[in-house]
Tab-separated table of C-alpha atoms and ligand atoms in Angstrom:
chain	number	residue	atom	x	y	z
A	1	MET	CA	-5.842	19.435	-10.492
A	2	PRO	CA	-9.175	19.959	-8.538
A	3	ASP	CA	-8.878	20.272	-4.611
A	4	ALA	CA	-9.787	17.135	-2.924
A	5	PRO	CA	-13.393	17.720	-2.178
A	6	SER	CA	-13.868	18.123	1.706
A	7	GLU	CA	-15.815	14.825	2.006
A	8	PHE	CA	-12.425	13.019	1.667
A	9	ARG	CA	-10.516	12.780	4.905
A	10	TYR	CA	-7.048	12.914	3.284
A	11	LYS	CA	-5.657	15.048	0.443
A	12	ARG	CA	-2.795	12.839	-0.472
A	13	VAL	CA	-2.492	9.111	0.464
A	14	LEU	CA	-0.278	5.947	0.100
A	15	LEU	CA	-1.951	2.765	-0.882
A	16	LYS	CA	-0.065	-0.536	-0.176
A	17	VAL	CA	-1.740	-3.538	-1.826
A	18	SER	CA	0.066	-6.732	-0.920
A	19	GLY	CA	0.926	-9.057	-3.678
A	20	GLU	CA	-1.588	-11.594	-2.376
A	21	VAL	CA	-4.449	-9.171	-3.213
A	22	LEU	CA	-3.343	-9.167	-6.872
A	23	MET	CA	-3.393	-12.855	-7.363
A	24	GLY	CA	-7.053	-12.924	-6.749
A	25	ASP	CA	-8.358	-16.310	-6.321
A	26	GLN	CA	-5.407	-17.988	-7.986
A	27	GLY	CA	-2.737	-19.546	-5.809
A	28	TYR	CA	-0.022	-17.608	-7.700
A	29	GLY	CA	0.918	-14.944	-9.970
A	30	ILE	CA	-0.928	-11.794	-11.278
A	31	ASP	CA	-4.810	-12.005	-11.848
A	32	MET	CA	-5.350	-9.309	-14.364
A	33	ALA	CA	-8.991	-8.994	-13.683
A	34	THR	CA	-8.206	-8.306	-9.887
A	35	VAL	CA	-5.598	-5.784	-10.918
A	36	ALA	CA	-8.233	-4.144	-13.022
A	37	GLU	CA	-10.611	-3.869	-9.843
A	38	VAL	CA	-7.926	-2.378	-7.810
A	39	ALA	CA	-6.981	0.126	-10.760
A	40	GLN	CA	-10.735	1.032	-11.125
A	41	ALA	CA	-10.821	1.793	-7.293
A	42	VAL	CA	-7.971	4.084	-7.362
A	43	ALA	CA	-8.941	5.772	-10.621
A	44	GLU	CA	-12.298	6.718	-8.905
A	45	VAL	CA	-10.819	8.592	-6.097
A	46	ALA	CA	-7.744	10.019	-8.413
A	47	ARG	CA	-10.396	11.364	-10.818
A	48	GLU	CA	-12.069	13.209	-7.584
A	49	GLY	CA	-8.737	15.077	-6.873
A	50	VAL	CA	-7.140	12.686	-4.127
A	51	GLU	CA	-3.327	12.541	-4.586
A	52	ILE	CA	-2.485	8.894	-4.663
A	53	CYS	CA	0.836	6.988	-4.325
A	54	LEU	CA	0.888	3.074	-4.547
A	55	VAL	CA	3.168	0.560	-3.185
A	56	ILE	CA	2.564	-3.006	-4.448
A	57	GLY	CA	4.053	-6.017	-2.725
A	58	GLY	CA	5.623	-8.949	-4.523
A	59	GLY	CA	4.383	-11.911	-2.464
A	60	ASN	CA	2.349	-13.377	-5.282
A	61	ILE	CA	5.307	-13.995	-7.212
A	62	PHE	CA	8.255	-14.247	-4.998
A	63	ARG	CA	9.256	-13.407	-1.110
A	64	GLY	CA	12.873	-13.581	0.146
A	65	LEU	CA	11.815	-15.737	3.124
A	66	SER	CA	9.659	-18.196	1.300
A	67	LYS	CA	10.181	-21.966	0.785
A	68	ALA	CA	10.641	-21.141	-3.080
A	69	ALA	CA	13.838	-19.491	-1.929
A	70	GLY	CA	15.317	-22.819	-0.819
A	71	ASP	CA	18.699	-22.226	0.913
A	72	MET	CA	19.614	-19.177	-1.293
A	73	ASP	CA	21.324	-16.378	0.658
A	74	ARG	CA	18.725	-14.116	2.126
A	75	ALA	CA	19.948	-11.036	0.394
A	76	SER	CA	19.907	-12.665	-3.300
A	77	ALA	CA	16.291	-14.011	-2.447
A	78	ASP	CA	15.260	-10.382	-1.244
A	79	TYR	CA	16.618	-8.939	-4.403
A	80	MET	CA	14.321	-11.420	-6.388
A	81	GLY	CA	11.523	-10.236	-4.228
A	82	MET	CA	12.083	-6.567	-5.151
A	83	LEU	CA	12.101	-7.708	-8.772
A	84	ALA	CA	8.742	-9.109	-8.292
A	85	THR	CA	7.197	-6.055	-7.030
A	86	VAL	CA	8.428	-4.345	-10.103
A	87	MET	CA	6.527	-6.841	-12.337
A	88	ASN	CA	3.422	-6.002	-10.208
A	89	ALA	CA	4.091	-2.384	-10.515
A	90	LEU	CA	4.092	-2.521	-14.431
A	91	ALA	CA	0.948	-4.471	-14.325
A	92	MET	CA	-0.929	-1.949	-12.100
A	93	GLN	CA	0.508	0.718	-14.317
A	94	ALA	CA	-0.861	-0.872	-17.492
A	95	ALA	CA	-4.199	-1.445	-15.850
A	96	LEU	CA	-4.345	2.194	-14.849
A	97	GLU	CA	-3.376	3.726	-17.992
A	98	LYS	CA	-5.997	1.507	-19.762
A	99	ILE	CA	-8.647	3.370	-17.982
A	100	GLY	CA	-6.924	6.785	-18.623
A	101	VAL	CA	-5.228	7.449	-15.421
A	102	GLN	CA	-1.762	8.876	-15.889
A	103	THR	CA	0.615	6.864	-14.032
A	104	ARG	CA	4.503	6.889	-13.337
A	105	VAL	CA	6.499	3.844	-11.869
A	106	GLN	CA	9.658	4.903	-9.837
A	107	SER	CA	11.897	2.115	-8.787
A	108	ALA	CA	14.233	1.904	-5.886
A	109	LEU	CA	16.455	-0.248	-8.023
A	110	VAL	CA	17.609	1.606	-11.169
A	111	MET	CA	15.893	-0.055	-14.185
A	112	ASN	CA	15.742	2.613	-16.670
A	113	ALA	CA	14.255	0.692	-19.604
A	114	VAL	CA	11.010	-0.009	-17.558
A	115	ALA	CA	10.775	2.745	-14.858
A	116	GLU	CA	11.864	6.196	-13.642
A	117	PRO	CA	14.602	5.704	-10.952
A	118	TYR	CA	13.069	7.030	-7.636
A	119	VAL	CA	13.730	10.859	-7.239
A	120	ARG	CA	11.723	12.247	-4.364
A	121	ARG	CA	11.169	15.743	-5.776
A	122	ARG	CA	10.202	14.412	-9.186
A	123	ALA	CA	7.609	12.035	-7.558
A	124	LEU	CA	6.410	15.027	-5.737
A	125	ARG	CA	5.938	16.913	-8.934
A	126	HIS	CA	3.994	13.927	-10.559
A	127	LEU	CA	1.410	13.972	-7.521
A	128	GLU	CA	0.940	17.687	-8.001
A	129	LYS	CA	0.057	17.233	-11.613
A	130	GLY	CA	-2.471	14.444	-10.510
A	131	ARG	CA	-0.628	11.431	-11.673
A	132	VAL	CA	-0.708	8.288	-9.620
A	133	VAL	CA	2.816	7.256	-8.666
A	134	ILE	CA	3.738	3.711	-8.143
A	135	PHE	CA	6.798	2.960	-5.876
A	136	ALA	CA	8.419	-0.275	-7.154
A	137	ALA	CA	11.203	-2.377	-5.348
A	138	GLY	CA	10.474	-1.528	-1.911
A	139	VAL	CA	13.293	0.578	-0.216
A	140	GLY	CA	15.712	-1.049	-2.601
A	141	ALA	CA	17.452	-3.067	0.047
A	142	PRO	CA	17.250	-6.627	1.301
A	143	PHE	CA	16.302	-7.432	4.665
A	144	PHE	CA	13.316	-5.127	4.195
A	145	THR	CA	9.716	-5.549	2.999
A	146	THR	CA	7.336	-3.468	1.024
A	147	ASP	CA	5.574	-2.591	4.234
A	148	SER	CA	8.728	-0.545	5.113
A	149	GLY	CA	9.016	0.769	1.635
A	150	ALA	CA	5.305	2.022	1.802
A	151	ALA	CA	5.834	3.689	5.190
A	152	LEU	CA	9.219	5.306	3.889
A	153	ARG	CA	7.612	6.654	0.643
A	154	ALA	CA	4.357	7.923	2.715
A	155	ALA	CA	6.727	10.012	5.202
A	156	GLU	CA	8.875	11.258	2.111
A	157	MET	CA	5.632	12.401	0.130
A	158	GLY	CA	4.166	13.847	3.159
A	159	CYS	CA	1.222	11.570	2.761
A	160	ASP	CA	-1.837	12.336	5.097
A	161	ALA	CA	-2.231	8.548	5.731
A	162	LEU	CA	-1.088	5.177	4.701
A	163	LEU	CA	-4.027	2.880	3.634
A	164	LYS	CA	-3.183	-0.869	3.846
A	165	GLY	CA	-5.553	-2.568	1.294
A	166	THR	CA	-5.873	-6.226	2.319
A	167	SER	CA	-8.364	-9.043	1.915
A	168	VAL	CA	-9.939	-8.297	5.523
A	169	ASP	CA	-11.771	-5.224	6.510
A	170	GLY	CA	-9.361	-4.246	9.323
A	171	VAL	CA	-7.555	-5.567	12.280
A	172	TYR	CA	-9.439	-8.399	14.362
A	173	THR	CA	-8.794	-9.674	17.893
A	174	ALA	CA	-7.940	-12.979	16.111
A	175	ASP	CA	-7.970	-14.346	12.638
A	176	PRO	CA	-11.641	-13.862	11.609
A	177	LYS	CA	-11.109	-16.530	8.913
A	178	LYS	CA	-10.275	-19.182	11.634
A	179	ASP	CA	-12.007	-17.786	14.856
A	180	PRO	CA	-15.875	-16.690	14.191
A	181	THR	CA	-15.762	-14.964	17.766
A	182	ALA	CA	-13.051	-12.501	16.429
A	183	THR	CA	-14.028	-8.888	16.580
A	184	ARG	CA	-12.771	-5.890	14.604
A	185	TYR	CA	-11.003	-2.971	16.316
A	186	ASP	CA	-12.150	0.603	15.240
A	187	GLU	CA	-9.090	2.023	16.253
A	188	LEU	CA	-5.708	1.021	17.842
A	189	THR	CA	-2.685	3.126	18.862
A	190	TYR	CA	0.618	2.444	17.266
A	191	HIS	CA	1.814	1.186	20.713
A	192	ASP	CA	-0.982	-1.395	20.785
A	193	VAL	CA	0.093	-2.915	17.409
A	194	LEU	CA	3.768	-2.853	18.513
A	195	ALA	CA	3.401	-4.208	22.159
A	196	ARG	CA	0.868	-6.688	21.144
A	197	ASP	CA	2.619	-7.634	18.158
A	198	LEU	CA	-0.387	-7.606	15.980
A	199	LYS	CA	0.289	-8.609	12.542
A	200	VAL	CA	-0.719	-5.549	10.698
A	201	MET	CA	2.538	-4.359	9.195
A	202	ASP	CA	6.205	-4.935	10.063
A	203	ALA	CA	7.176	-3.375	13.188
A	204	SER	CA	9.752	-1.055	11.342
A	205	ALA	CA	6.834	0.216	9.301
A	206	VAL	CA	4.697	1.027	12.186
A	207	ALA	CA	7.314	2.458	14.134
A	208	LEU	CA	8.077	4.895	11.248
A	209	MET	CA	4.436	6.011	11.011
A	210	ARG	CA	4.395	6.603	14.749
A	211	ASP	CA	7.563	8.945	14.460
A	212	SER	CA	6.029	10.465	11.539
A	213	GLY	CA	2.602	10.789	12.790
A	214	ILE	CA	0.875	9.431	10.042
A	215	PRO	CA	-2.176	6.999	10.580
A	216	ILE	CA	-2.509	3.587	9.062
A	217	VAL	CA	-5.895	2.566	7.803
A	218	VAL	CA	-6.542	-0.954	7.477
A	219	PHE	CA	-9.386	-1.915	5.113
A	220	SER	CA	-10.430	-4.479	2.435
A	221	ILE	CA	-9.594	-3.597	-0.930
A	222	ARG	CA	-11.667	-6.638	-2.296
A	223	GLU	CA	-15.013	-4.937	-1.759
A	224	LYS	CA	-16.043	-2.853	-4.322
A	225	GLY	CA	-16.187	0.833	-3.579
A	226	SER	CA	-14.328	0.346	-0.149
A	227	PHE	CA	-11.305	2.479	-1.190
A	228	ARG	CA	-13.471	5.578	-1.698
A	229	ARG	CA	-15.732	4.998	1.360
A	230	THR	CA	-12.780	4.350	3.541
A	231	LEU	CA	-11.204	7.684	2.328
A	232	ARG	CA	-14.557	9.296	3.319
A	233	GLY	CA	-14.677	7.756	6.932
A	234	GLU	CA	-17.425	5.481	5.759
A	235	GLY	CA	-17.754	1.683	6.119
A	236	ALA	CA	-15.526	-0.912	8.037
A	237	PHE	CA	-11.963	-0.190	8.770
A	238	THR	CA	-9.304	0.117	11.576
A	239	VAL	CA	-7.369	3.377	12.257
A	240	ILE	CA	-4.107	3.115	13.832
A	241	HIS	CA	-2.876	6.381	15.170
A	242	ASN	CA	-1.488	8.036	18.319
A	243	ALA	CA	-4.441	8.806	20.491
A	244	LYS	CA	-7.634	7.003	20.587
A	245	THR	CA	-10.751	9.142	20.068
A	246	ALA	CA	-13.222	7.232	22.535
B	1	LIG	N1	11.917	-6.858	-0.423
B	1	LIG	C1	13.097	-6.363	0.054
B	1	LIG	N2	13.215	-5.095	0.356
B	1	LIG	C2	12.246	-4.168	0.131
B	1	LIG	C3	11.001	-4.698	-0.388
B	1	LIG	C4	10.830	-5.977	-0.670
B	1	LIG	O1	13.976	-7.210	0.101
B	1	LIG	O2	12.429	-3.073	0.260
B	1	LIG	C5	11.731	-8.355	-0.991
B	1	LIG	C6	11.517	-9.306	0.341
B	1	LIG	O3	12.068	-10.606	-0.157
B	1	LIG	C7	10.034	-9.461	0.304
B	1	LIG	C8	9.806	-9.420	-1.381
B	1	LIG	O4	10.658	-8.406	-1.781
B	1	LIG	O5	9.577	-10.593	0.773
B	1	LIG	C9	8.298	-9.217	-1.607
B	1	LIG	O6	7.731	-7.986	-0.878
B	1	LIG	P1	6.664	-8.152	0.260
B	1	LIG	O7	7.000	-9.507	1.042
B	1	LIG	O8	6.616	-7.106	1.215
B	1	LIG	O9	5.285	-8.408	-0.463
B	1	LIG	P2	3.768	-8.485	0.007
B	1	LIG	O10	3.698	-9.330	1.332
B	1	LIG	O11	3.237	-7.066	0.298
B	1	LIG	O12	3.268	-9.082	-1.260
């Protein structure tokens, strides 16, 4: 595996993509054209030597706290949500392998016929060999989300950054889709995010990244080339870390 070229800020990263991103312009489910675009963005940097972990949400199919769950008990609904993340992970694996990127799916819920069980040291070995590792089923427990799963795996894998790929190019003072005067933050501290309850990631995920000293980088995955640019410190994004540079 070649060393990550120095123009990249990070050698090993975890990319969290929410389920909503994968549904593209559809209202529900998996849009394979969008999955292919994300796979292309991942492949581009993986080929240049950046080690990549992926966590895909499940909100495009099922969310424990959604209306679709009706009055089902929360834990059962959450397990369904975790299964949705496994479907997304398999779709992403198929898209990556189609373009020649070796990929392994590790699931926090044991499902031997479709994915490896999560084994930390094995996942580390895959990364060292240049394989993209997709972590499915979040933390494997209800009452959590894939944001927490992403933070946990980023810490366990010793990632240099957690990148959150959304449909907006960073964290704004207000919702830019609703408020045209909203401006983007270049950087924030973990404390800013938690104290002001900014909707970036779950508080538990932000707290874990703070305690592990891993920066969170929020960027738009829907723009072509943006993942690579963000990893090089170029383009628009928001970094959340301990101390502001300015
Ligand atoms: N989920 C869970 N535990 C986890 C990860 C996910 O219970 O560790 C369930 C939860 O119901 C969640 C759903 O799976 O709503 C889908 O994940 P998430 O909402 O994080 O997806 P995203 O918003 O990223 O698409």
